[in-house]
PDB file of C-alpha atoms in Angstrom:
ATOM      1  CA  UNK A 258     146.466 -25.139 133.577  1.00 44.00           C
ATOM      2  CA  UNK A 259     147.474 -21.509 133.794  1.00 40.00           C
ATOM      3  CA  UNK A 260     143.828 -20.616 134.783  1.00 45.00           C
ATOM      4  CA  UNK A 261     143.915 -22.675 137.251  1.00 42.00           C
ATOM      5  CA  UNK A 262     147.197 -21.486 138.753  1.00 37.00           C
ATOM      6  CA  UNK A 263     145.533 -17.786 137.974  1.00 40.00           C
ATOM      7  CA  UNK A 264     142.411 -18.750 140.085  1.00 43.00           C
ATOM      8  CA  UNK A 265     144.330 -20.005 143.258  1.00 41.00           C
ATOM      9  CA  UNK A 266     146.377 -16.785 143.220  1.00 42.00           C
ATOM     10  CA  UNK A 267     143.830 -14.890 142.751  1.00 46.00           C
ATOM     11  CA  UNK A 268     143.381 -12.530 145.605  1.00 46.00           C
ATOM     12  CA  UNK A 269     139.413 -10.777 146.777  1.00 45.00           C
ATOM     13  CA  UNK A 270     138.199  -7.734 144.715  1.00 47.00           C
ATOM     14  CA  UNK A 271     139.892  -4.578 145.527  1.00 48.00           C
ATOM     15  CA  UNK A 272     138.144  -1.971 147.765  1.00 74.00           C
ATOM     16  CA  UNK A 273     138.077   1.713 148.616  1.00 89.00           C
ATOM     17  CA  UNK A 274     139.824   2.692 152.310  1.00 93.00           C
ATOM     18  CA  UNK A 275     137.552   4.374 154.309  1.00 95.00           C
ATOM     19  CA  UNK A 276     138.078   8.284 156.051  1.00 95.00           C
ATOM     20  CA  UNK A 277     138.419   5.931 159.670  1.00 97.00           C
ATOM     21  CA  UNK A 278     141.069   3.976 157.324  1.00 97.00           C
ATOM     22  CA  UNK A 279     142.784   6.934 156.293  1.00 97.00           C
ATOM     23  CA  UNK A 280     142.496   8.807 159.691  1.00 97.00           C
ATOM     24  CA  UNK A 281     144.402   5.392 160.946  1.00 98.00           C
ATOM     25  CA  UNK A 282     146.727   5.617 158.483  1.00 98.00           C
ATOM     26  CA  UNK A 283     147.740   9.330 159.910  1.00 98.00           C
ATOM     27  CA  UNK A 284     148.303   7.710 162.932  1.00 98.00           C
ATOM     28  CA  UNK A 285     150.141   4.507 162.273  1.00 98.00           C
ATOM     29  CA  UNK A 286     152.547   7.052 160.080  1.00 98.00           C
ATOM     30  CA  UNK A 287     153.251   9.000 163.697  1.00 98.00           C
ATOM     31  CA  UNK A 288     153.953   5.703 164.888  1.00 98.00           C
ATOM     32  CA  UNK A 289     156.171   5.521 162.363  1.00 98.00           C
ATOM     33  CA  UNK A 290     158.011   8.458 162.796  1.00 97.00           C
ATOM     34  CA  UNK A 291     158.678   7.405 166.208  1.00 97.00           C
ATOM     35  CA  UNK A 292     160.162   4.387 165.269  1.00 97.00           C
ATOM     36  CA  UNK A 293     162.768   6.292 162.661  1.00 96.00           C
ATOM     37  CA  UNK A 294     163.417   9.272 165.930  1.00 95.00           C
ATOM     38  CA  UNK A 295     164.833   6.148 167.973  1.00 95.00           C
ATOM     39  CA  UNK A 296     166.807   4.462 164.440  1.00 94.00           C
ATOM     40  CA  UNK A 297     163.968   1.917 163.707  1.00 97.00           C
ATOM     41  CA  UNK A 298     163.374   1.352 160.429  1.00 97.00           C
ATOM     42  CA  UNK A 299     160.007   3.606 160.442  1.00 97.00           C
ATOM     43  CA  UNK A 300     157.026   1.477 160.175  1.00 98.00           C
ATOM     44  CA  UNK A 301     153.941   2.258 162.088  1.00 98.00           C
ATOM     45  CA  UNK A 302     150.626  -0.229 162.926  1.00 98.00           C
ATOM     46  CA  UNK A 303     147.389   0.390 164.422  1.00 98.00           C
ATOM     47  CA  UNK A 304     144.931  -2.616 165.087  1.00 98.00           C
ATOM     48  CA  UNK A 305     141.018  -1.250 165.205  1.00 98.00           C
ATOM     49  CA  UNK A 306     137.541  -2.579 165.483  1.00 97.00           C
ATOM     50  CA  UNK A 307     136.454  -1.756 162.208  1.00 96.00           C
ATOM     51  CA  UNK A 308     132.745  -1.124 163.439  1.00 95.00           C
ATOM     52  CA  UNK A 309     133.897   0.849 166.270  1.00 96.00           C
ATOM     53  CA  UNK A 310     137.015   2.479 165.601  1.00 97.00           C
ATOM     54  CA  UNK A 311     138.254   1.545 169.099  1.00 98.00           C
ATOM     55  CA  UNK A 312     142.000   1.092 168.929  1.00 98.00           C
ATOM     56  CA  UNK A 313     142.914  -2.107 170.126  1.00 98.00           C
ATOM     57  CA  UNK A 314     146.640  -2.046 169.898  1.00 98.00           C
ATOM     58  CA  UNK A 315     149.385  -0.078 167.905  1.00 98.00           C
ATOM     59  CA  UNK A 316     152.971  -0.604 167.619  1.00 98.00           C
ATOM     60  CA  UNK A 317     156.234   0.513 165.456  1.00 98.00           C
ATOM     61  CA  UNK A 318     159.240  -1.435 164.903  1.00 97.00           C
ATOM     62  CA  UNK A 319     161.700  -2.157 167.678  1.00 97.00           C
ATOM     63  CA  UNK A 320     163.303  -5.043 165.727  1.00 97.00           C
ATOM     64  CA  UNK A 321     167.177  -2.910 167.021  1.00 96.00           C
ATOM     65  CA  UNK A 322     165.712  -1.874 170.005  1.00 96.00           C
ATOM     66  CA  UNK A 323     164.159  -4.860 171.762  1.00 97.00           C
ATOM     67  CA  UNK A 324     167.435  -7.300 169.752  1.00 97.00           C
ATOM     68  CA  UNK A 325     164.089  -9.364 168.293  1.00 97.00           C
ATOM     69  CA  UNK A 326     163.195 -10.376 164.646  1.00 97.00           C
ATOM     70  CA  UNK A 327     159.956 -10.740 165.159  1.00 97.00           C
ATOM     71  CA  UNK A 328     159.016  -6.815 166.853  1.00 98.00           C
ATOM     72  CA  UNK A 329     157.447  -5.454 163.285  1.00 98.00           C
ATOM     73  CA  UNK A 330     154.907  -2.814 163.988  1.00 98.00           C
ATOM     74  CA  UNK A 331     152.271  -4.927 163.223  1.00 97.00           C
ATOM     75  CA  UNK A 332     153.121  -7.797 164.550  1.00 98.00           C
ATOM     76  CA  UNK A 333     153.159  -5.595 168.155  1.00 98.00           C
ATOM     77  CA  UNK A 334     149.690  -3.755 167.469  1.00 98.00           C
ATOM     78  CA  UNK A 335     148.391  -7.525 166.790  1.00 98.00           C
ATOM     79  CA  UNK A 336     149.672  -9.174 169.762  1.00 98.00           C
ATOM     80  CA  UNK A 337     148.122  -5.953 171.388  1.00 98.00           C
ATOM     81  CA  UNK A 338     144.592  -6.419 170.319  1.00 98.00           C
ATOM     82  CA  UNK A 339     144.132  -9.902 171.177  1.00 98.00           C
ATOM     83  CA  UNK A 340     145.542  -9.360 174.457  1.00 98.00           C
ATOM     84  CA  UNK A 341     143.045  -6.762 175.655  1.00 98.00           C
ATOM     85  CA  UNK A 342     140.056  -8.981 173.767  1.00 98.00           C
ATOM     86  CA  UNK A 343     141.338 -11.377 175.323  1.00 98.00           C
ATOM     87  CA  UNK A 344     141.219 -13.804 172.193  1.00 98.00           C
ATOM     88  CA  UNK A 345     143.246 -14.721 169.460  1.00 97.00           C
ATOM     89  CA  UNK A 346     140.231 -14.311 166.856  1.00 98.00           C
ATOM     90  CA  UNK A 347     140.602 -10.850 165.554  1.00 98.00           C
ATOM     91  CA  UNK A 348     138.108 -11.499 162.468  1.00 97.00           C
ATOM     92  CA  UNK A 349     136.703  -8.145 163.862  1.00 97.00           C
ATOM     93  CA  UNK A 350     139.370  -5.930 163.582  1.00 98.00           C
ATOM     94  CA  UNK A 351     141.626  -4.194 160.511  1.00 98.00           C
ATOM     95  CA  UNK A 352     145.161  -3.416 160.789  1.00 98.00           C
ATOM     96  CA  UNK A 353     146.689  -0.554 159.407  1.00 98.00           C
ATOM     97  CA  UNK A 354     150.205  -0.461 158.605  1.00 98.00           C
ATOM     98  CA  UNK A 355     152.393   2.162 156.788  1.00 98.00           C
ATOM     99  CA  UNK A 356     154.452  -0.653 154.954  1.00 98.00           C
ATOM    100  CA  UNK A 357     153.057  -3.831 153.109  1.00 98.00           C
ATOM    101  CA  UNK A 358     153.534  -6.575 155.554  1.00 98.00           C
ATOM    102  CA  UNK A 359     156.311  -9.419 155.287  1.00 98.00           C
ATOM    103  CA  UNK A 360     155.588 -12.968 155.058  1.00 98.00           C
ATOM    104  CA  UNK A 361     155.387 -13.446 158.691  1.00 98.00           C
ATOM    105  CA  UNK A 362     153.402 -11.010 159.605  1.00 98.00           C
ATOM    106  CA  UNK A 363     151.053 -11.749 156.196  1.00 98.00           C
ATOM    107  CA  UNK A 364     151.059 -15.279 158.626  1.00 98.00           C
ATOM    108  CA  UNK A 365     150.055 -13.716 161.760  1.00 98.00           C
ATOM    109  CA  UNK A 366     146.820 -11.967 160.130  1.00 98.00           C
ATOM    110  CA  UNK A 367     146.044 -15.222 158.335  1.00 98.00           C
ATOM    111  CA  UNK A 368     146.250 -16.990 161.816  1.00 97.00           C
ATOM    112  CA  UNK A 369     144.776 -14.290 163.758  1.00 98.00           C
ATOM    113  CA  UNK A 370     141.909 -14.162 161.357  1.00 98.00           C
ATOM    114  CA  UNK A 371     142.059 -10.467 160.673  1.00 98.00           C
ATOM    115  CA  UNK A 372     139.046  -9.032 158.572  1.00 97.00           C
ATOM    116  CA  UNK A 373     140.881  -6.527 157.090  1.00 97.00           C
ATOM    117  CA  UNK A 374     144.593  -5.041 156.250  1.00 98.00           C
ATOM    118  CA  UNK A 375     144.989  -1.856 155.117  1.00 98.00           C
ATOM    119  CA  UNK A 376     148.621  -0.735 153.834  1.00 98.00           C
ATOM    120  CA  UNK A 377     150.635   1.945 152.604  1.00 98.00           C
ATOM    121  CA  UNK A 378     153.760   1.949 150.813  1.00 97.00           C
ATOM    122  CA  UNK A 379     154.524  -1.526 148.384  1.00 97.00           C
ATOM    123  CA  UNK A 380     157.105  -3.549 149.457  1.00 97.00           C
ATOM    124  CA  UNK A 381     159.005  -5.353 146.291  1.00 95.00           C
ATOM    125  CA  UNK A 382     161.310  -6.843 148.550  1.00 95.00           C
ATOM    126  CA  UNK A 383     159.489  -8.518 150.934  1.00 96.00           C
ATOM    127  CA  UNK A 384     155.511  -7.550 150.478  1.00 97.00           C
ATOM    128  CA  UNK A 385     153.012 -10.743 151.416  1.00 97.00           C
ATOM    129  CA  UNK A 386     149.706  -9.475 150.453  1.00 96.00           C
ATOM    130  CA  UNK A 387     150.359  -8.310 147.053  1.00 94.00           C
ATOM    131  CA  UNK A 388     153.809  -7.644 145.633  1.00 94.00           C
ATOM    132  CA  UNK A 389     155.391 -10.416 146.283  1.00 95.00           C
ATOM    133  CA  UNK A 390     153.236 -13.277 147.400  1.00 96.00           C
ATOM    134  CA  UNK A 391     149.327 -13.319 147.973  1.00 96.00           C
ATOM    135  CA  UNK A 392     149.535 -14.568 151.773  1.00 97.00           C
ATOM    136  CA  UNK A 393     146.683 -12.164 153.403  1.00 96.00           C
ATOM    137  CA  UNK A 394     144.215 -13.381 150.545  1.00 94.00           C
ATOM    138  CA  UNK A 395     145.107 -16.981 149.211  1.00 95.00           C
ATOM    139  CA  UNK A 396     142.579 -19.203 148.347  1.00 94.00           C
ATOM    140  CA  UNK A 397     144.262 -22.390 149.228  1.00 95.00           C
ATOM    141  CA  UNK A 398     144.307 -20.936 153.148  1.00 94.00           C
ATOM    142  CA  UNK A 399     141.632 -21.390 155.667  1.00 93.00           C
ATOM    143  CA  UNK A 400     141.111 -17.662 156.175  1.00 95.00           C
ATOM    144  CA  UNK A 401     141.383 -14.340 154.116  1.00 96.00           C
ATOM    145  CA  UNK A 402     141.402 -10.780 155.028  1.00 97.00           C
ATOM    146  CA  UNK A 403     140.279  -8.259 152.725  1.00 96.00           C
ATOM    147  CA  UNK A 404     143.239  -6.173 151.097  1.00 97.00           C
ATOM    148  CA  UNK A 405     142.891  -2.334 150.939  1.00 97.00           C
ATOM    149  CA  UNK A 406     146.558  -1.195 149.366  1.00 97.00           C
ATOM    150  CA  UNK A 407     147.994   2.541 148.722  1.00 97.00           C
ATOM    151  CA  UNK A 408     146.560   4.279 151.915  1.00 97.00           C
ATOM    152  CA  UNK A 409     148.622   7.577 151.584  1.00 97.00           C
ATOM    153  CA  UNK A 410     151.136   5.833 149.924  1.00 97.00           C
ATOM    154  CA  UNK A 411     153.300   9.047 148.630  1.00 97.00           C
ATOM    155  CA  UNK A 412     153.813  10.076 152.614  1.00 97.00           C
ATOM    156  CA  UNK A 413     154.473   6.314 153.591  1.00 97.00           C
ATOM    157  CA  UNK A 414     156.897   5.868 150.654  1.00 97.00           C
ATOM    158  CA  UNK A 415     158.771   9.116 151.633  1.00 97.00           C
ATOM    159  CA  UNK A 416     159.346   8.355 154.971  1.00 97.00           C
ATOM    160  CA  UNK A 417     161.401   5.365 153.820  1.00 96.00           C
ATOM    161  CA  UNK A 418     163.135   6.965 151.319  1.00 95.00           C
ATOM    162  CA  UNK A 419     164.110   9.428 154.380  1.00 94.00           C
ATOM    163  CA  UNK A 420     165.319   6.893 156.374  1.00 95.00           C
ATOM    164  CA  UNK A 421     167.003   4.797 154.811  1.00 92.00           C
ATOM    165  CA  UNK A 422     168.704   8.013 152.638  1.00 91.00           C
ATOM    166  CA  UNK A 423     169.980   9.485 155.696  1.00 88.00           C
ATOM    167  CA  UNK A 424     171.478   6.180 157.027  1.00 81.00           C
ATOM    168  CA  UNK A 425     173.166   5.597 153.507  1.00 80.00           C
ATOM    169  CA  UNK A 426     174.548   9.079 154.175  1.00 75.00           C
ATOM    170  CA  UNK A 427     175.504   8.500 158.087  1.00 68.00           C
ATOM    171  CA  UNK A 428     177.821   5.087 156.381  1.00 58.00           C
ATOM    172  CA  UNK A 429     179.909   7.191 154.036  1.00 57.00           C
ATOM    173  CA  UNK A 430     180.956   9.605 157.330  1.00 51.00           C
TER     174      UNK A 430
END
């Protein structure tokens, strides 16, 4: 029984980011570091055509900004990249984001068929590719994206810490 259960959990073999990975990566962490200059929590997403490159769409959080749950980084490159291919079918594309995507964004790539997700920093709280749930990569779903964690994790990670440090410190003023 507890092979089984291991087997349905079980997400696709691990693989190695690429330099057009990590040179996203760079990139969704300036996002990022807009998003903490206007006092969102800094999280940073660029969708791309993983033959290509081409940058479909990119966003950071505005969750305070725009007053709406649902404006996570990747969740606005996403909505991005199907716009200007004009489909909702984005088996072509990976998304790079500086923090492990939540549950519904995990949902998102499932139902926008991402091929790929490539991610930073863990997210223990709230991660939905790997350290909480398996979303991206269940076996019970009708679609999986391959998983590529730790993409200049140490810088992602820090630029949390930074954040939410500082606000921590701004509350005891």
């Amino acid at each position: 029984m507890l092979a089984r259960l291991k087997s349905l959990f079980a997400g696709a073999p691990v693989t190695s980011a690429t330099d057009l990975d990590d040179r996203m990566m760079v990139r969704a962490l300036d996002l990022a570091c807009d998003a903490a200059a206007i006092g969102e929590v800094p999280v940073g997403a660029v969708d791309y055509e993983t033959g290509t490159g081409t940058v479909l769409g990119q966003g950071s959080n505005r969750r305070e900004i725009d007053k709406d749950p649902s404006a996570h980084a990747e969740h606005i490159a996403i909505l991005a990249a199907a716009s200007k291919v004009e489909s909702w079918r984005l088996s072509h594309c990976t998304v790079v984001v500086t923090l492990e995507p939540c549950p519904m964004c995990a949902g998102l790539i499932v139902n926008a068929r991402l091929g790929r997700v490539v991610y930073g920093a863990d997210d223990p709280k709230a991660g939905a590719c790997r350290s909480l749930f398996s979303i991206v990569d269940d076996r019970r779903l009708n679609h999986r994206a391959e998983i590529i964690a730790g993409v200049r994790r140490d810088e992602c990670s820090a630029l949390l810490r930074s954040f939410f440090k500082s606000l921590r410190g701004r509350s005891k003023e």
